[in-house]
Coordinates of C-alpha atoms in Angstrom, one line a residue:
M1 CA -90.7 62.5 98.0
N2 CA -89.8 64.6 100.4
N3 CA -89.1 67.7 99.1
K4 CA -87.9 69.1 101.9
I5 CA -85.3 68.1 104.4
A6 CA -83.7 69.7 107.4
F7 CA -80.1 72.2 106.0
A8 CA -78.3 72.7 109.8
P9 CA -77.8 68.7 108.8
L10 CA -77.1 69.3 105.9
A11 CA -74.2 71.5 105.8
A12 CA -72.7 69.8 108.0
A13 CA -72.3 66.7 105.8
V14 CA -70.8 69.1 103.7
V15 CA -68.7 71.1 105.2
I16 CA -67.0 67.5 106.3
G17 CA -67.3 65.6 103.0
G18 CA -65.5 69.2 101.3
L19 CA -61.7 68.8 104.0
S20 CA -61.1 66.1 101.4
C21 CA -62.4 68.1 98.4
A22 CA -60.8 69.6 95.1
A23 CA -60.8 73.4 94.6
H24 CA -63.9 74.2 94.5
G25 CA -65.9 71.0 97.5
Q26 CA -67.3 69.6 94.3
T27 CA -65.9 66.3 93.5
V28 CA -66.0 64.6 97.4
Y29 CA -65.8 60.6 96.1
K30 CA -64.1 58.6 93.3
D31 CA -62.5 55.3 92.4
A32 CA -62.9 53.5 89.4
D33 CA -66.8 52.9 89.6
N34 CA -68.2 55.3 91.8
T35 CA -68.2 59.2 91.1
L36 CA -69.9 61.6 94.4
D37 CA -69.7 65.2 93.8
I38 CA -71.4 67.9 95.8
Y39 CA -72.2 71.2 94.2
G40 CA -74.1 74.6 94.1
R41 CA -74.0 78.6 94.6
L42 CA -75.8 82.0 96.6
Q43 CA -76.3 85.2 95.5
A44 CA -77.8 88.1 97.0
Q45 CA -79.1 91.1 95.4
V46 CA -80.7 94.2 96.2
G47 CA -83.6 96.2 94.1
N48 CA -87.0 97.0 93.7
D49 CA -88.3 94.7 91.2
W50 CA -89.8 91.9 93.6
E51 CA -92.8 93.9 93.6
R52 CA -92.3 95.2 90.3
S53 CA -92.6 99.3 91.0
E54 CA -90.3 102.2 91.4
D55 CA -92.8 103.4 94.8
S56 CA -92.9 100.0 95.8
G57 CA -88.2 100.9 97.0
A58 CA -84.9 98.9 97.6
D59 CA -85.4 95.2 99.2
T60 CA -83.1 92.1 99.9
H61 CA -82.9 88.9 98.7
M62 CA -81.0 85.7 99.6
G63 CA -81.2 82.5 97.9
G64 CA -78.8 79.3 97.3
R65 CA -78.6 75.8 96.2
L66 CA -76.9 73.7 96.9
G67 CA -77.0 69.5 95.1
I68 CA -75.6 66.2 95.0
S69 CA -74.6 64.1 92.3
M70 CA -73.2 60.3 91.4
S71 CA -72.6 57.3 89.3
R72 CA -71.6 54.0 89.6
A73 CA -70.5 51.4 87.6
L74 CA -72.8 48.3 86.6
S75 CA -70.9 45.0 86.7
A76 CA -74.1 43.1 86.0
F77 CA -73.5 44.9 82.3
D78 CA -69.6 43.5 81.3
D79 CA -69.4 42.2 78.3
S80 CA -72.6 42.1 77.1
P81 CA -74.8 45.0 74.5
L82 CA -75.6 47.2 77.6
E83 CA -71.4 47.3 78.2
G84 CA -70.5 50.5 80.2
T85 CA -73.9 51.3 81.6
R86 CA -74.0 53.3 85.0
V87 CA -76.7 54.5 87.4
V88 CA -77.0 58.1 88.2
G89 CA -78.6 60.1 90.2
K90 CA -79.4 63.7 91.3
Y91 CA -80.3 65.5 94.4
E92 CA -81.0 69.2 94.2
W93 CA -81.7 71.7 97.0
Q94 CA -82.9 75.8 96.4
V95 CA -84.2 78.4 98.8
N96 CA -85.7 81.4 97.6
T97 CA -83.8 81.4 93.8
E98 CA -85.5 83.0 90.8
K99 CA -89.0 84.5 91.1
Y100 CA -91.5 82.6 88.3
E101 CA -89.0 79.7 88.9
T102 CA -88.8 78.3 92.0
N103 CA -91.6 78.2 95.6
T104 CA -89.5 81.4 97.4
N105 CA -90.4 80.7 101.9
A106 CA -90.0 83.2 104.0
D107 CA -89.6 80.5 107.0
G108 CA -86.1 79.4 104.8
T109 CA -87.6 76.3 103.8
W110 CA -85.0 74.6 101.3
N111 CA -86.9 72.6 98.3
A112 CA -86.0 70.0 96.3
R113 CA -85.4 71.3 92.9
Y114 CA -84.0 68.2 91.0
A115 CA -84.6 64.6 91.7
Y116 CA -83.7 61.8 89.7
L117 CA -82.5 58.0 89.3
G118 CA -81.8 56.4 86.0
L119 CA -79.3 54.9 83.9
S120 CA -77.1 55.9 81.2
N121 CA -74.5 54.7 78.6
K122 CA -72.6 56.9 76.6
K123 CA -74.5 54.5 73.6
Y124 CA -77.9 54.5 73.5
G125 CA -78.3 57.8 76.0
D126 CA -80.0 58.1 79.1
L127 CA -83.1 57.1 80.9
L128 CA -84.5 59.1 84.2
F129 CA -86.7 58.9 86.8
G130 CA -87.9 61.9 88.7
R131 CA -87.5 65.8 89.0
T132 CA -86.0 65.9 85.4
Q133 CA -83.9 68.9 83.7
N134 CA -86.9 68.3 81.0
P135 CA -86.5 68.3 77.3
L136 CA -87.8 71.7 76.6
W137 CA -84.5 73.2 78.6
Q138 CA -82.9 73.0 75.4
A139 CA -84.9 75.7 73.9
I140 CA -85.3 78.0 77.3
K141 CA -82.2 77.8 78.0
I142 CA -81.0 80.6 74.7
T143 CA -82.5 83.4 76.6
Y144 CA -82.3 81.9 79.9
K145 CA -78.6 84.2 80.7
Y146 CA -78.7 86.5 82.9
M147 CA -78.0 87.4 87.0
N148 CA -80.4 88.6 87.9
W149 CA -83.8 88.3 85.8
V150 CA -85.8 85.3 84.6
P151 CA -87.5 85.9 81.5
N152 CA -90.4 83.3 81.5
T153 CA -92.4 83.6 78.0
N154 CA -92.5 79.2 77.5
S155 CA -95.5 78.2 79.5
Y156 CA -97.2 80.9 79.8
L157 CA -100.5 79.7 81.9
L158 CA -99.2 75.8 82.4
T159 CA -100.6 76.3 86.2
R160 CA -103.8 75.8 85.7
I161 CA -102.9 73.0 83.5
D162 CA -100.2 71.9 86.0
N163 CA -100.4 73.3 89.6
S164 CA -96.6 72.3 90.7
Y165 CA -94.8 74.9 92.3
Q166 CA -91.9 74.0 89.9
F167 CA -93.6 73.3 86.4
N168 CA -91.4 72.2 84.4
R169 CA -89.5 70.7 86.1
Q170 CA -92.2 67.7 87.0
D171 CA -92.1 64.7 89.8
G172 CA -92.8 61.2 88.5
T173 CA -91.4 62.2 84.7
I174 CA -89.0 59.3 82.3
Q175 CA -87.3 61.4 80.2
W176 CA -84.5 59.6 77.6
N177 CA -81.2 61.9 76.3
F178 CA -79.8 60.3 73.3
S179 CA -77.2 62.6 71.5
H180 CA -75.3 61.7 68.6
G181 CA -72.7 63.7 67.2
N182 CA -73.7 66.8 66.9
H183 CA -77.6 66.1 67.3
L184 CA -79.3 65.6 70.9
F185 CA -83.0 65.0 71.1
E186 CA -84.5 64.0 74.7
A187 CA -88.6 62.9 75.6
A188 CA -90.3 62.5 78.5
Y189 CA -93.5 61.4 79.5
V190 CA -95.2 63.1 83.5
M191 CA -97.4 61.1 85.3
G192 CA -99.0 63.1 87.3
N193 CA -96.7 65.8 88.8
G194 CA -97.0 63.4 92.8
N195 CA -98.2 65.2 95.0
A196 CA -97.2 69.0 94.4
S197 CA -100.4 68.8 91.9
D198 CA -103.9 67.1 91.1
K199 CA -104.5 69.5 88.7
V200 CA -102.3 67.5 86.1
D201 CA -103.4 64.3 84.6
D202 CA -100.4 62.9 82.2
G203 CA -97.6 65.1 80.0
T204 CA -95.5 64.9 77.0
M205 CA -92.7 67.1 76.1
A206 CA -89.3 66.6 72.7
S207 CA -86.9 68.7 71.7
Y208 CA -84.1 68.2 69.8
R209 CA -80.8 70.2 69.3
Y210 CA -78.7 70.4 66.5
T211 CA -75.1 72.0 67.5
Y212 CA -73.4 74.0 63.9
K213 CA -69.1 75.3 64.8
S214 CA -67.4 76.6 62.3
G215 CA -63.6 78.6 63.7
D216 CA -64.8 80.9 64.8
I217 CA -68.4 80.4 64.8
T218 CA -70.9 78.5 66.2
L219 CA -75.3 78.1 65.8
I220 CA -77.4 75.8 67.4
P221 CA -81.0 75.7 66.4
V222 CA -83.5 73.7 68.6
L223 CA -87.4 73.1 68.0
A224 CA -89.1 71.2 71.3
Y225 CA -92.3 70.8 71.6
S226 CA -94.6 70.2 75.3
D227 CA -98.5 68.9 76.3
F228 CA -99.8 68.9 79.4
N229 CA -103.3 67.1 79.9
A230 CA -105.7 67.9 82.9
S231 CA -107.2 65.0 85.1
Q232 CA -110.9 64.3 84.5
A233 CA -112.1 65.9 88.1
S234 CA -110.0 69.1 87.3
I235 CA -111.5 69.7 84.2
E236 CA -115.9 68.4 85.7
D237 CA -114.6 71.3 88.0
K238 CA -114.8 73.7 85.0
N239 CA -110.6 74.2 85.6
E240 CA -109.1 74.4 81.6
K241 CA -108.0 70.5 80.3
E242 CA -105.2 71.0 78.6
H243 CA -102.3 73.8 77.3
Q244 CA -100.4 72.9 73.7
Q245 CA -96.4 74.8 73.6
I246 CA -93.9 74.7 70.3
I247 CA -90.9 76.9 70.8
G248 CA -88.4 77.0 68.6
G249 CA -84.3 78.3 69.0
L250 CA -81.8 79.8 67.4
D251 CA -78.8 80.6 69.6
F252 CA -75.4 81.9 67.8
Y253 CA -72.0 82.7 69.1
Y254 CA -69.2 84.3 67.0
G255 CA -66.1 85.0 69.4
D256 CA -67.2 86.8 72.5
L257 CA -70.7 87.6 70.2
N258 CA -73.7 86.2 71.8
I259 CA -77.7 86.6 70.2
G260 CA -80.2 84.0 71.3
F261 CA -83.7 83.7 70.3
T262 CA -86.9 82.1 71.0
A263 CA -90.2 82.0 69.9
N264 CA -93.2 79.8 71.4
H265 CA -96.7 78.7 70.3
Q266 CA -99.4 78.1 72.7
I267 CA -102.6 76.8 72.7
L268 CA -105.1 77.2 76.6
T269 CA -107.8 75.1 76.4
D270 CA -110.8 75.4 78.7
Y271 CA -113.2 72.7 79.6
D272 CA -116.2 73.6 77.3
N273 CA -113.1 72.8 74.2
S274 CA -112.8 76.7 73.6
E275 CA -109.7 77.7 72.8
R276 CA -106.6 81.1 73.9
K277 CA -103.6 81.1 71.8
F278 CA -101.0 83.1 72.5
N279 CA -97.6 84.0 70.4
G280 CA -94.6 84.1 72.6
F281 CA -90.4 86.0 71.9
D282 CA -87.6 86.4 74.3
G283 CA -83.9 87.6 72.5
L284 CA -80.7 88.7 73.9
V285 CA -77.3 90.5 72.4
A286 CA -74.7 89.8 75.1
Y287 CA -71.3 91.0 74.8
D288 CA -67.6 90.0 76.4
M289 CA -65.3 91.9 77.3
G290 CA -62.4 90.3 79.3
R291 CA -63.6 89.5 82.3
T292 CA -67.6 92.7 82.0
R293 CA -69.9 91.1 79.7
L294 CA -73.0 93.2 78.8
T295 CA -76.9 91.9 77.6
L296 CA -79.2 93.4 76.4
G297 CA -82.4 91.1 76.1
Y298 CA -86.4 91.9 75.1
S299 CA -89.2 89.8 75.9
S300 CA -93.2 89.6 75.1
I301 CA -96.4 87.6 75.4
Q302 CA -99.4 88.5 72.8
E303 CA -102.9 87.2 72.9
V304 CA -103.1 86.2 69.0
S305 CA -106.9 89.5 68.9
V306 CA -106.5 90.7 72.7
T307 CA -103.7 91.9 73.6
R308 CA -99.9 91.7 75.0
K309 CA -99.9 90.0 78.4
K310 CA -96.4 90.2 78.9
E311 CA -93.5 93.1 77.5
D312 CA -89.8 93.6 78.7
W313 CA -86.7 95.9 78.0
R314 CA -83.7 94.4 80.1
A315 CA -80.3 95.7 80.3
E316 CA -77.1 93.8 82.5
L317 CA -73.8 94.6 83.1
R318 CA -72.1 92.0 84.8
Y319 CA -68.3 91.9 86.3
R320 CA -66.6 88.9 86.3
L321 CA -64.8 89.1 90.1
A322 CA -63.1 85.9 90.3
S323 CA -63.8 82.2 88.3
Q324 CA -67.3 81.7 88.5
T325 CA -68.0 84.8 91.3
Y326 CA -69.9 87.0 89.7
L327 CA -71.0 91.5 90.3
S328 CA -74.3 91.7 88.0
A329 CA -76.3 94.9 88.3
T330 CA -79.7 94.5 85.8
Y331 CA -82.5 97.3 85.0
L332 CA -85.6 95.7 83.4
S333 CA -88.7 98.9 81.3
D334 CA -92.0 96.2 81.8
R335 CA -93.9 98.1 78.8
V336 CA -97.4 96.8 80.7
K337 CA -97.4 98.3 83.2
D338 CA -95.1 100.9 82.8
E339 CA -93.5 100.6 85.8
N340 CA -89.2 100.6 85.8
S341 CA -86.6 98.5 88.1
Y342 CA -83.1 97.5 89.3
V343 CA -81.8 94.5 90.7
F344 CA -77.7 94.8 92.2
G345 CA -76.4 91.4 92.4
L346 CA -73.5 88.6 93.9
R347 CA -73.4 85.6 93.2
F348 CA -70.5 82.5 93.7
Y349 CA -70.8 78.8 92.3
F350 CA -68.0 76.5 94.1

């Protein structure tokens, strides 16, 4: 898979296409059978978070995403049990986005974030192939709600098995998503990770999400699981052989209040079958006050019977300037390193 693009030709295509688009430049083309959308975001930040030290001084950070999504009705399935099936696809690129989540390149190279193609049917669900938004996201997104910070308590040390620069978005994935009423099921099988990793052999992931609503209350419990196995060559080189994790979470909304948390247990198995076990936690409380949102959060990773690997307290104030346009200020206290950091950001979605 070609994961890199020259930005200038793509930008020109977006501008040309955008001349006939809707207000935010999203829908490029739509008829009875076909849709084509363009979307993305831009973000500018200043702070000392990248060095995680008060003494490192401030620095600036510019990042962005740009994606296209499409779908087409398939007439071959008319008058059959699969009537209404569509082919769907997405290709999304990114440059210099969140730490811990992507590859940040000083040369400004755009890299693929999502790249998949598949079939979608309202009755039977979606069957997708490629680099997908995998099943773990149903749990992870409960606390991934900051403008300037990624909690990163899940998939701890997964890179020992899967050294992809974007773990949790693996190439070579076959995924099935199925929803029925308030229930959502997702399952995926990873057939290696393309050229991005020479360590991983295969992996499986699954998640279940239930949404309950009553008046102003919304309650969403989630359960997710993953298991990644290293290649035989990697094991023979005395590297880790397996990474397993189970994640449970709860997302609670009452009016303008949101409380969310996830807890996970992870096992990293070495080539000699010895195990390292970790418990992770991430939680937040957020409250909307008109244009302003205040978010307070805490996260930790503890190696069982050994030592704490991560412990952070966070506070973020976000102000909505216009639809999908935000100013934000984030403060982080790293209790393990005894360091404090801050980030100010401006983000715009289109």
